[in-house]
Short mmCIF file of C-alpha atoms and ligand atoms in Angstrom, two decimals:
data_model
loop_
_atom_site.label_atom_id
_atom_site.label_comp_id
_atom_site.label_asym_id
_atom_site.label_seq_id
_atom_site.Cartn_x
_atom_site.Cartn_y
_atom_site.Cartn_z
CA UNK A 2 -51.32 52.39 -44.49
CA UNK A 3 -51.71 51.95 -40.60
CA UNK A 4 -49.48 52.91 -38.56
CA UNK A 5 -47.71 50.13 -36.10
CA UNK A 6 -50.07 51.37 -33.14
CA UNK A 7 -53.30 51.28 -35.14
CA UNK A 8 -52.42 47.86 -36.07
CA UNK A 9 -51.76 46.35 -32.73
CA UNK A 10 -55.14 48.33 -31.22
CA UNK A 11 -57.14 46.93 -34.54
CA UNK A 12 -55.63 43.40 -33.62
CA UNK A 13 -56.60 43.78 -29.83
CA UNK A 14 -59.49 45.01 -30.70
CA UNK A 15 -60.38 42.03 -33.27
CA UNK A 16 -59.20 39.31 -30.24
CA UNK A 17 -61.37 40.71 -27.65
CA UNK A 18 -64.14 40.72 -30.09
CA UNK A 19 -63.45 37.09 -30.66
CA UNK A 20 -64.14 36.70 -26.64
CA UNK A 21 -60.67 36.16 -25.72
CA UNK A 22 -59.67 38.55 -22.45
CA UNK A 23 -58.01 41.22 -22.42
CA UNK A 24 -54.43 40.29 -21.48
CA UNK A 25 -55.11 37.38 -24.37
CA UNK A 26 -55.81 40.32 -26.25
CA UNK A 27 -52.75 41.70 -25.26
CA UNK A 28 -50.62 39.08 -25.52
CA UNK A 29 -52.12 38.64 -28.68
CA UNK A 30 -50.88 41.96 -29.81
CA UNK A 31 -47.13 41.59 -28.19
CA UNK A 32 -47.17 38.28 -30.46
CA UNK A 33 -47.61 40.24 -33.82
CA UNK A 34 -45.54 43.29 -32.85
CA UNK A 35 -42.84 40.41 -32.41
CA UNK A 36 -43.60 39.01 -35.84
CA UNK A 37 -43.91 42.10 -37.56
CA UNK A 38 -40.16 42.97 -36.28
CA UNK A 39 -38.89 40.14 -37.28
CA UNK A 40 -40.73 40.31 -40.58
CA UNK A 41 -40.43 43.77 -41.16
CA UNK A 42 -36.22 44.92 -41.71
CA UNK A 43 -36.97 47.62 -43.44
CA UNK A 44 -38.82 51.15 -42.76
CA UNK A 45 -39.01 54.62 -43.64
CA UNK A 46 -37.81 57.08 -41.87
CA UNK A 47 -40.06 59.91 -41.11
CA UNK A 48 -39.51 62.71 -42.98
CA UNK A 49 -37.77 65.29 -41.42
CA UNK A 50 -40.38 68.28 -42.59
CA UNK A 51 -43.87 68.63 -43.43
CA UNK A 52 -45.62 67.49 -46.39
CA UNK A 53 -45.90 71.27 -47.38
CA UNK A 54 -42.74 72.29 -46.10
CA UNK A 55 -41.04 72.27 -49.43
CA UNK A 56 -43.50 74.02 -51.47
CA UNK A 57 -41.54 77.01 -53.24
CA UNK A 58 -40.13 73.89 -55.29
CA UNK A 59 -42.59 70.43 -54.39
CA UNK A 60 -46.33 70.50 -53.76
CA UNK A 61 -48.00 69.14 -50.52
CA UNK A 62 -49.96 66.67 -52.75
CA UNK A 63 -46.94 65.62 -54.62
CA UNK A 64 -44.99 65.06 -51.27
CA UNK A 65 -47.76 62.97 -50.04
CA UNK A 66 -48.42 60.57 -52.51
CA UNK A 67 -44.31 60.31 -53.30
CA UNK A 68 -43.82 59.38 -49.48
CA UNK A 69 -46.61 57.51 -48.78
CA UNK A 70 -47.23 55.65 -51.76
CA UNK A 71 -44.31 55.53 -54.22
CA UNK A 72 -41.77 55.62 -51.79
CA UNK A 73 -43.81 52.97 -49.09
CA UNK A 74 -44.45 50.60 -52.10
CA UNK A 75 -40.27 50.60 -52.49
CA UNK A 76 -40.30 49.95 -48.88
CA UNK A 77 -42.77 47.02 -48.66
CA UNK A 78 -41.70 45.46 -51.70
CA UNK A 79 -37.93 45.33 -50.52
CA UNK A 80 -39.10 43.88 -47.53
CA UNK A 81 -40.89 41.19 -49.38
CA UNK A 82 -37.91 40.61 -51.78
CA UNK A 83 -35.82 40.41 -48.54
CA UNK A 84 -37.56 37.68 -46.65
CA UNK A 85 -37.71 35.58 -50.04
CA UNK A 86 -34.17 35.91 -51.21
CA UNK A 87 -32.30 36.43 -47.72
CA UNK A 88 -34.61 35.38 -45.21
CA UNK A 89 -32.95 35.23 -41.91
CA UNK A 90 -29.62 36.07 -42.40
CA UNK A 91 -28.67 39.57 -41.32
CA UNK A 92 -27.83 41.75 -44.57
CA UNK A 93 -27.27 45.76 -44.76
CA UNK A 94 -28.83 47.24 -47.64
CA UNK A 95 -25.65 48.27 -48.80
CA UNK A 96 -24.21 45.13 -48.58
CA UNK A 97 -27.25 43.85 -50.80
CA UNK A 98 -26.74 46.80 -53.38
CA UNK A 99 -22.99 46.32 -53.74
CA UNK A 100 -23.92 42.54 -54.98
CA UNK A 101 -27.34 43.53 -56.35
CA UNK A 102 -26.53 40.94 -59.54
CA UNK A 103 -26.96 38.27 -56.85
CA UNK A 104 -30.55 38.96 -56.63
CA UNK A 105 -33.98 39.73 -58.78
CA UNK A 106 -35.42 41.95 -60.55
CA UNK A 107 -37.95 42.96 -57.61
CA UNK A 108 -34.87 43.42 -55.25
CA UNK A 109 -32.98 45.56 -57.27
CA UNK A 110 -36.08 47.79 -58.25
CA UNK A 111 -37.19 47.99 -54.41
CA UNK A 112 -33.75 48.08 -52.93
CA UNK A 113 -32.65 50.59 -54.77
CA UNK A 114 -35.98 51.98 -54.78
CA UNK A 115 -35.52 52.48 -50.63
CA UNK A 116 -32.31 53.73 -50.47
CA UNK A 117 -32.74 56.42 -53.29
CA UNK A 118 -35.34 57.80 -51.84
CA UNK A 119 -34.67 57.28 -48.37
CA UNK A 120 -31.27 59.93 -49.33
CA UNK A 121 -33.47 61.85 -51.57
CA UNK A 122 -35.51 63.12 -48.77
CA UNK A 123 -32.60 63.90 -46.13
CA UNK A 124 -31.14 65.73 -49.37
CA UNK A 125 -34.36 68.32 -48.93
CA UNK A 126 -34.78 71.01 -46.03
CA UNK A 127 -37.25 74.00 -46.56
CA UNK A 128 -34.24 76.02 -44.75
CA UNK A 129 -31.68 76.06 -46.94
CA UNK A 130 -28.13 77.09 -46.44
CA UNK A 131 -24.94 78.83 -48.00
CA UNK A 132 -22.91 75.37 -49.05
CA UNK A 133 -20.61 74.71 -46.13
CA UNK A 134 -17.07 75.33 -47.19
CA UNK A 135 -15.13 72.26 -46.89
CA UNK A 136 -17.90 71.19 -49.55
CA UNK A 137 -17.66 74.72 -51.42
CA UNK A 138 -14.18 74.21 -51.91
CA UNK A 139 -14.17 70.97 -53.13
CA UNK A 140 -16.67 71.38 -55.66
CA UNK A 141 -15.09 74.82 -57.33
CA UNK A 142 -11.93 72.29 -57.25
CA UNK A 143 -13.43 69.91 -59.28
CA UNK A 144 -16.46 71.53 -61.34
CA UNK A 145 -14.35 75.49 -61.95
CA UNK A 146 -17.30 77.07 -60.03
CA UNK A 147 -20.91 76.24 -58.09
CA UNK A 148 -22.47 77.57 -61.26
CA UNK A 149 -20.95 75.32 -63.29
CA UNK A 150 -21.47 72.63 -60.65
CA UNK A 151 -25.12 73.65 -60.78
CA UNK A 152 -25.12 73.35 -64.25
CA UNK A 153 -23.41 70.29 -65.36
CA UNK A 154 -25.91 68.55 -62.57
CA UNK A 155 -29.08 70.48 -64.32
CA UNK A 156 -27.91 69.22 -67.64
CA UNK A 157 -27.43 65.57 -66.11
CA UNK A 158 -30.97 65.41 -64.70
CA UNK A 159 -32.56 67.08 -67.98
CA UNK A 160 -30.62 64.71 -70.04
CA UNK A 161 -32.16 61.39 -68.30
CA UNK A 162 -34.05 59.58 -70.51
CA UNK A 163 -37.28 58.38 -69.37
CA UNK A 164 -37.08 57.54 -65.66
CA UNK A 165 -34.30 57.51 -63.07
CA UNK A 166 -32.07 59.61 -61.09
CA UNK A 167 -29.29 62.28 -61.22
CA UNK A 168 -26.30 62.16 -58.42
CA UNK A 169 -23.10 63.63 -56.84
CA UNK A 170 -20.66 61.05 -55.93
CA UNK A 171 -17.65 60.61 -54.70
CA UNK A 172 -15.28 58.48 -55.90
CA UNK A 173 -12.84 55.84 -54.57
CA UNK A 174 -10.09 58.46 -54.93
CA UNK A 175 -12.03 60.93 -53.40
CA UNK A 176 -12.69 62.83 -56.62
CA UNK A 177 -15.94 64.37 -57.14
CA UNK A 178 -18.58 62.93 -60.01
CA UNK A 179 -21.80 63.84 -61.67
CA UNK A 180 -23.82 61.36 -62.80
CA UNK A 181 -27.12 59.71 -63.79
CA UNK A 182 -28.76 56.43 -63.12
CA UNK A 183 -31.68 54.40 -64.86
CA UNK A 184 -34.76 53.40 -63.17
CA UNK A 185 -33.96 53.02 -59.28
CA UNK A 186 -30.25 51.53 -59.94
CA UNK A 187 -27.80 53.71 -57.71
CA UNK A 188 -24.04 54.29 -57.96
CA UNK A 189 -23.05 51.61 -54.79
CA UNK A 190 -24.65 48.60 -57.31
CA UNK A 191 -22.02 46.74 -58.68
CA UNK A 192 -24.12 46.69 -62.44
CA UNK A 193 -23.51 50.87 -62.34
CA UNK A 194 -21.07 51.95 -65.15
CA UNK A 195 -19.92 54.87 -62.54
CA UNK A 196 -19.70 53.88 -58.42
CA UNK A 197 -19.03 56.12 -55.59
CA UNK A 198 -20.21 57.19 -52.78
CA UNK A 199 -23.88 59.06 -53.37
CA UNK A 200 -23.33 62.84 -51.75
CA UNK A 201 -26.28 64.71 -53.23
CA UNK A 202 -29.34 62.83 -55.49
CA UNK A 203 -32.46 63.94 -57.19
CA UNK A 204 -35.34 61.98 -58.53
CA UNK A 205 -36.43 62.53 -61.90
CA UNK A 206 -39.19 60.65 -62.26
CA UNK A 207 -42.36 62.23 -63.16
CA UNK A 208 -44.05 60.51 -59.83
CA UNK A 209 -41.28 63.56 -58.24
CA UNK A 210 -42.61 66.88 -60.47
CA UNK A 211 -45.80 66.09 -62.72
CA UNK A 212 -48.78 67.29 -60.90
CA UNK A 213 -46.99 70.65 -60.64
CA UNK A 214 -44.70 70.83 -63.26
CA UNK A 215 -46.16 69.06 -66.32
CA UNK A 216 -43.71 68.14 -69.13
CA UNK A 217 -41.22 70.66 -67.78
CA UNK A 218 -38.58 68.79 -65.85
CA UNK A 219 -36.37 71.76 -66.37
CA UNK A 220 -38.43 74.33 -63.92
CA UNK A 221 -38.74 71.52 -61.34
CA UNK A 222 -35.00 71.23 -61.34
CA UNK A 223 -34.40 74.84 -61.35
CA UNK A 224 -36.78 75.03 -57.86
CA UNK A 225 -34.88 71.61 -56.62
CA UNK A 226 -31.84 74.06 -55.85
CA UNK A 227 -33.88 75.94 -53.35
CA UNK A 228 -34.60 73.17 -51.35
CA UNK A 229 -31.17 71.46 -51.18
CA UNK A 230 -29.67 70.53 -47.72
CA UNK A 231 -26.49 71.52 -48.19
CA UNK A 232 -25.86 70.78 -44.86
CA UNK A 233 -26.71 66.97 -44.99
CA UNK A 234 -25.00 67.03 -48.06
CA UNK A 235 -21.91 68.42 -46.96
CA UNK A 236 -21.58 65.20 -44.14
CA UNK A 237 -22.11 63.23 -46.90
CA UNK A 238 -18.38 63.84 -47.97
CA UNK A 239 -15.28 61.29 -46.50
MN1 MN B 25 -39.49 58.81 -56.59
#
């Protein structure tokens, strides 16, 4: 996919060969920059490490074609989905997931699509941390101990059948959750059995672990606790 400055130089580039001038050209360029934001509401974030940053638990390869293809497609179908079914009316993605039943198919595949992995990858950091206490505390409160935290989540994400997610969440009474999601559906969409707010998520489909891991979800969970940002996660609390 090109990049937002490749496009506008390709589309200069294309004008001038057309014989229009250069500040045509230019102007040309502004034009579509101008369309493309207004077009365009929603974008990736870059990802906060490199591609083979994460590797004691995620290949390069499978980093690369999770960002830049699975997770893009999300990204450019939501926008799609967005200019058919809300068009110019100003709508937060959360605000979309909360009344995802309002919508289609292709908007809540893409929007929740977006947002899961847009957490997913803040969730990651090849410099992992001790969990910060506030967070430390409240888990052992709720789960006995991190272990059996750890394990209750492992079992969650194991347990998933066929494609879809495995979360943290807090709940409206502040009480912490595991849980587990079809598909790309996400504990803020008003069809999920369980809502909260999402503190910690991991993907489980086999787009995340296959190249590496085969038919063995299990070891790529094991390695996804080496990577986590506790950190992140840890803000993620109210
Ligand atoms: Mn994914």
């Amino acid at each position: 996919m090109k990049t937002r400055r490749e496009f506008l130089f390709t589309t200069g580039k294309a004008a001038m060969a057309l014989g229009l001038s250069q500040s045509v050209a230019s102007a040309f360029a502004n034009n579509t920059k101008a369309t493309q934001q207004a077009t365009a509401q929603f974008a990736q974030k870059p990802l906060p490490y490199h591609l083979d940053a994460l590797q004691v638990a995620i290949d390069a390869q499978t980093m690369d074609i999770h960002y830049n293809k699975h997770a893009a497609a999300y990204c450019k179908n939501l926008n799609e989905a967005y200019a058919a079914e809300v068009g110019t009316k100003q709508k937060s993605l959360e605000d979309i997931l909360k009344k995802i039943t309002k919508y289609s198919e292709k908007m809540r595949n893409n929007a929740g699509g977006h947002f899961n992995h847009e957490m997913f990858w803040q969730c990651l950091t090849p410099a992992t941390t001790d969990i910060p206490e506030k967070l430390s505390q409240k888990i052992t409160e709720q789960f006995g101990s991190i272990d059996n935290f750890k394990t209750q989540f492992t079992d969650a994400a194991k347990n998933r059948f066929g494609s879809g997610w495995t979360w943290l969440i807090q709940t409206n009474d502040g009480a912490l959750q595991i849980i587990s999601t079809p598909n790309q559906d996400n504990p803020l969409m008003n069809i999920s059995k369980q809502k909260g707010k999402p503190i910690l998520c991991l993907d489980v489909w086999e787009h995340a672990y296959y190249l590496r891991y085969q038919n063995k979800r299990a070891d790529y969970i094991t390695n996804f606790w080496k990577i986590v940002n506790w950190n992140f996660v840890a803000t993620q609390l109210s």
